[in-house]
Amino acid sequence: MRALRIFLIVVVILGVLFVVVDRVAVHFAEGEAAGKLKTTEGLASDPDVSIEGFPFLTQVAGGTLDDVRVGIKDYDASTGTAGRTIRIQDLKADMKGVTFTGDYSSATARTATGSALIPYAELLKNVDTEPTDLGLGFTGRVVGLADGGNGKIKVTLDITVPGVNAHQKVDLVSTVAVKNDSVQVHADNLPKLAGVSLIEDRFRQASDFQQAIDKLPGGIRLDKVEAAADGVEIGVTGSNVRLAG
């Protein structure tokens, strides 16, 4: 009986030691991965990296991590225009089937899905705000973006009315969608101005716009988009996504 108790105690101690070693190892790996990702993507601060699943050491022995979750607070994505970027907030990605080298200098995920937020102020900053000729002496420019409800964007235009040099604010409910790696904003309906129906193609040069979101981390790409309270929520997806190296 005493021998059995000793055996059980030894088993418990070994189990505890294994858990401790496993958690120390996963903590070290998360730190290494975060540092490599920061360097690879040129981030201002360390991203959050969480390696899910237990035990970690058996995953390492197999050469593949089942699930790695990455969080980047701020990421400056390319807009396709030289020298201009757009800041994306709270980028979260769930990586599946991550293979890696022994020193964690290179890691690639089989698939990735995630989400992020583009604040309205950040999206507006990149919209061309120069007045657009709407015809018949009217000009217009986008001066505000906000939540329009039901997944729509409210686009506010400042319209210059000819003859009286007056300005009129017009709010449009617009649909937001993904097209060719860009966030596209398209007005659902166009208003009359001073009782005049302007040529639609000209009006849309002011009311509609698209914003390219290029070179996201690891090669993930835009998948879906929806207007929300604080900005445009985007969904991202990818395959063979490079976390580091």
PDB file of N, CA and C in Angstrom, residues 40-80:
ATOM      1  N   THR A  40       9.267  40.990 -39.060  1.00  0.00           N
ATOM      2  CA  THR A  40       8.837  40.695 -40.438  1.00  0.00           C
ATOM      3  C   THR A  40       7.885  41.752 -40.970  1.00  0.00           C
ATOM      4  N   GLU A  41       6.941  42.198 -40.131  1.00  0.00           N
ATOM      5  CA  GLU A  41       5.913  43.136 -40.570  1.00  0.00           C
ATOM      6  C   GLU A  41       6.250  44.584 -40.256  1.00  0.00           C
ATOM      7  N   GLY A  42       7.385  44.831 -39.594  1.00  0.00           N
ATOM      8  CA  GLY A  42       7.766  46.199 -39.266  1.00  0.00           C
ATOM      9  C   GLY A  42       6.807  46.874 -38.312  1.00  0.00           C
ATOM     10  N   LEU A  43       6.350  46.142 -37.288  1.00  0.00           N
ATOM     11  CA  LEU A  43       5.377  46.671 -36.340  1.00  0.00           C
ATOM     12  C   LEU A  43       6.051  47.551 -35.295  1.00  0.00           C
ATOM     13  N   ALA A  44       5.286  48.508 -34.773  1.00  0.00           N
ATOM     14  CA  ALA A  44       5.826  49.416 -33.755  1.00  0.00           C
ATOM     15  C   ALA A  44       5.915  48.749 -32.388  1.00  0.00           C
ATOM     16  N   SER A  45       5.076  47.751 -32.141  1.00  0.00           N
ATOM     17  CA  SER A  45       5.078  47.067 -30.852  1.00  0.00           C
ATOM     18  C   SER A  45       4.865  45.571 -31.078  1.00  0.00           C
ATOM     19  N   ASP A  46       5.160  44.792 -30.042  1.00  0.00           N
ATOM     20  CA  ASP A  46       5.000  43.345 -30.163  1.00  0.00           C
ATOM     21  C   ASP A  46       3.528  42.977 -30.321  1.00  0.00           C
ATOM     22  N   PRO A  47       3.228  42.086 -31.250  1.00  0.00           N
ATOM     23  CA  PRO A  47       1.850  41.595 -31.360  1.00  0.00           C
ATOM     24  C   PRO A  47       1.566  40.586 -30.253  1.00  0.00           C
ATOM     25  N   ASP A  48       0.299  40.291 -30.035  1.00  0.00           N
ATOM     26  CA  ASP A  48      -0.077  39.219 -29.117  1.00  0.00           C
ATOM     27  C   ASP A  48      -0.085  37.908 -29.896  1.00  0.00           C
ATOM     28  N   VAL A  49       0.621  36.926 -29.389  1.00  0.00           N
ATOM     29  CA  VAL A  49       0.644  35.598 -30.006  1.00  0.00           C
ATOM     30  C   VAL A  49       0.252  34.577 -28.952  1.00  0.00           C
ATOM     31  N   SER A  50      -0.758  33.789 -29.250  1.00  0.00           N
ATOM     32  CA  SER A  50      -1.229  32.770 -28.318  1.00  0.00           C
ATOM     33  C   SER A  50      -1.271  31.423 -29.032  1.00  0.00           C
ATOM     34  N   ILE A  51      -0.500  30.470 -28.530  1.00  0.00           N
ATOM     35  CA  ILE A  51      -0.489  29.117 -29.092  1.00  0.00           C
ATOM     36  C   ILE A  51      -1.483  28.279 -28.296  1.00  0.00           C
ATOM     37  N   GLU A  52      -2.537  27.863 -28.957  1.00  0.00           N
ATOM     38  CA  GLU A  52      -3.611  27.134 -28.289  1.00  0.00           C
ATOM     39  C   GLU A  52      -3.304  25.628 -28.266  1.00  0.00           C
ATOM     40  N   GLY A  53      -4.066  24.924 -27.457  1.00  0.00           N
ATOM     41  CA  GLY A  53      -3.945  23.467 -27.408  1.00  0.00           C
ATOM     42  C   GLY A  53      -2.937  22.991 -26.377  1.00  0.00           C
ATOM     43  N   PHE A  54      -3.211  21.801 -25.856  1.00  0.00           N
ATOM     44  CA  PHE A  54      -2.329  21.199 -24.856  1.00  0.00           C
ATOM     45  C   PHE A  54      -2.249  19.697 -25.128  1.00  0.00           C
ATOM     46  N   PRO A  55      -1.082  19.116 -24.982  1.00  0.00           N
ATOM     47  CA  PRO A  55       0.186  19.761 -24.635  1.00  0.00           C
ATOM     48  C   PRO A  55       0.875  20.382 -25.844  1.00  0.00           C
ATOM     49  N   PHE A  56       1.648  21.409 -25.575  1.00  0.00           N
ATOM     50  CA  PHE A  56       2.391  22.101 -26.624  1.00  0.00           C
ATOM     51  C   PHE A  56       3.547  21.250 -27.132  1.00  0.00           C
ATOM     52  N   LEU A  57       4.240  20.579 -26.242  1.00  0.00           N
ATOM     53  CA  LEU A  57       5.452  19.855 -26.621  1.00  0.00           C
ATOM     54  C   LEU A  57       5.172  18.722 -27.597  1.00  0.00           C
ATOM     55  N   THR A  58       4.035  18.089 -27.485  1.00  0.00           N
ATOM     56  CA  THR A  58       3.711  17.029 -28.456  1.00  0.00           C
ATOM     57  C   THR A  58       3.422  17.618 -29.831  1.00  0.00           C
ATOM     58  N   GLN A  59       2.855  18.844 -29.863  1.00  0.00           N
ATOM     59  CA  GLN A  59       2.650  19.514 -31.148  1.00  0.00           C
ATOM     60  C   GLN A  59       3.995  19.857 -31.789  1.00  0.00           C
ATOM     61  N   VAL A  60       4.938  20.324 -30.948  1.00  0.00           N
ATOM     62  CA  VAL A  60       6.270  20.644 -31.447  1.00  0.00           C
ATOM     63  C   VAL A  60       6.930  19.397 -32.033  1.00  0.00           C
ATOM     64  N   ALA A  61       6.775  18.283 -31.321  1.00  0.00           N
ATOM     65  CA  ALA A  61       7.376  17.033 -31.790  1.00  0.00           C
ATOM     66  C   ALA A  61       6.804  16.628 -33.152  1.00  0.00           C
ATOM     67  N   GLY A  62       5.538  16.958 -33.372  1.00  0.00           N
ATOM     68  CA  GLY A  62       4.908  16.628 -34.649  1.00  0.00           C
ATOM     69  C   GLY A  62       5.198  17.626 -35.752  1.00  0.00           C
ATOM     70  N   GLY A  63       5.787  18.765 -35.391  1.00  0.00           N
ATOM     71  CA  GLY A  63       6.171  19.762 -36.399  1.00  0.00           C
ATOM     72  C   GLY A  63       5.066  20.680 -36.846  1.00  0.00           C
ATOM     73  N   THR A  64       3.884  20.597 -36.224  1.00  0.00           N
ATOM     74  CA  THR A  64       2.757  21.444 -36.618  1.00  0.00           C
ATOM     75  C   THR A  64       1.977  21.884 -35.389  1.00  0.00           C
ATOM     76  N   LEU A  65       1.682  23.173 -35.308  1.00  0.00           N
ATOM     77  CA  LEU A  65       0.833  23.703 -34.239  1.00  0.00           C
ATOM     78  C   LEU A  65      -0.598  23.770 -34.767  1.00  0.00           C
ATOM     79  N   ASP A  66      -1.530  23.246 -33.982  1.00  0.00           N
ATOM     80  CA  ASP A  66      -2.923  23.168 -34.438  1.00  0.00           C
ATOM     81  C   ASP A  66      -3.558  24.541 -34.623  1.00  0.00           C
ATOM     82  N   ASP A  67      -3.327  25.436 -33.658  1.00  0.00           N
ATOM     83  CA  ASP A  67      -4.072  26.700 -33.644  1.00  0.00           C
ATOM     84  C   ASP A  67      -3.217  27.795 -33.003  1.00  0.00           C
ATOM     85  N   VAL A  68      -2.914  28.837 -33.780  1.00  0.00           N
ATOM     86  CA  VAL A  68      -2.162  29.981 -33.265  1.00  0.00           C
ATOM     87  C   VAL A  68      -2.976  31.241 -33.508  1.00  0.00           C
ATOM     88  N   ARG A  69      -3.188  32.019 -32.457  1.00  0.00           N
ATOM     89  CA  ARG A  69      -3.987  33.242 -32.577  1.00  0.00           C
ATOM     90  C   ARG A  69      -3.084  34.465 -32.430  1.00  0.00           C
ATOM     91  N   VAL A  70      -3.253  35.397 -33.345  1.00  0.00           N
ATOM     92  CA  VAL A  70      -2.407  36.580 -33.406  1.00  0.00           C
ATOM     93  C   VAL A  70      -3.264  37.833 -33.290  1.00  0.00           C
ATOM     94  N   GLY A  71      -2.812  38.795 -32.499  1.00  0.00           N
ATOM     95  CA  GLY A  71      -3.506  40.074 -32.369  1.00  0.00           C
ATOM     96  C   GLY A  71      -2.552  41.229 -32.597  1.00  0.00           C
ATOM     97  N   ILE A  72      -2.902  42.134 -33.502  1.00  0.00           N
ATOM     98  CA  ILE A  72      -2.086  43.312 -33.792  1.00  0.00           C
ATOM     99  C   ILE A  72      -2.942  44.547 -33.533  1.00  0.00           C
ATOM    100  N   LYS A  73      -2.523  45.383 -32.603  1.00  0.00           N
ATOM    101  CA  LYS A  73      -3.335  46.536 -32.209  1.00  0.00           C
ATOM    102  C   LYS A  73      -3.492  47.534 -33.344  1.00  0.00           C
ATOM    103  N   ASP A  74      -2.379  47.928 -33.971  1.00  0.00           N
ATOM    104  CA  ASP A  74      -2.411  48.894 -35.081  1.00  0.00           C
ATOM    105  C   ASP A  74      -1.526  48.385 -36.206  1.00  0.00           C
ATOM    106  N   TYR A  75      -2.062  48.444 -37.420  1.00  0.00           N
ATOM    107  CA  TYR A  75      -1.288  48.005 -38.585  1.00  0.00           C
ATOM    108  C   TYR A  75      -1.511  48.987 -39.724  1.00  0.00           C
ATOM    109  N   ASP A  76      -0.416  49.500 -40.273  1.00  0.00           N
ATOM    110  CA  ASP A  76      -0.503  50.439 -41.389  1.00  0.00           C
ATOM    111  C   ASP A  76      -0.444  49.674 -42.705  1.00  0.00           C
ATOM    112  N   ALA A  77      -1.598  49.560 -43.364  1.00  0.00           N
ATOM    113  CA  ALA A  77      -1.688  48.838 -44.631  1.00  0.00           C
ATOM    114  C   ALA A  77      -1.451  49.784 -45.796  1.00  0.00           C
ATOM    115  N   SER A  78      -0.955  49.232 -46.882  1.00  0.00           N
ATOM    116  CA  SER A  78      -0.725  50.027 -48.088  1.00  0.00           C
ATOM    117  C   SER A  78      -2.061  50.366 -48.735  1.00  0.00           C
ATOM    118  N   THR A  79      -2.133  51.535 -49.360  1.00  0.00           N
ATOM    119  CA  THR A  79      -3.345  51.956 -50.065  1.00  0.00           C
ATOM    120  C   THR A  79      -3.185  51.850 -51.577  1.00  0.00           C
ATOM    121  N   GLY A  80      -2.026  51.402 -52.012  1.00  0.00           N
ATOM    122  CA  GLY A  80      -1.771  51.352 -53.444  1.00  0.00           C
ATOM    123  C   GLY A  80      -1.257  52.660 -54.004  1.00  0.00           C
TER     124      GLY A  80
END
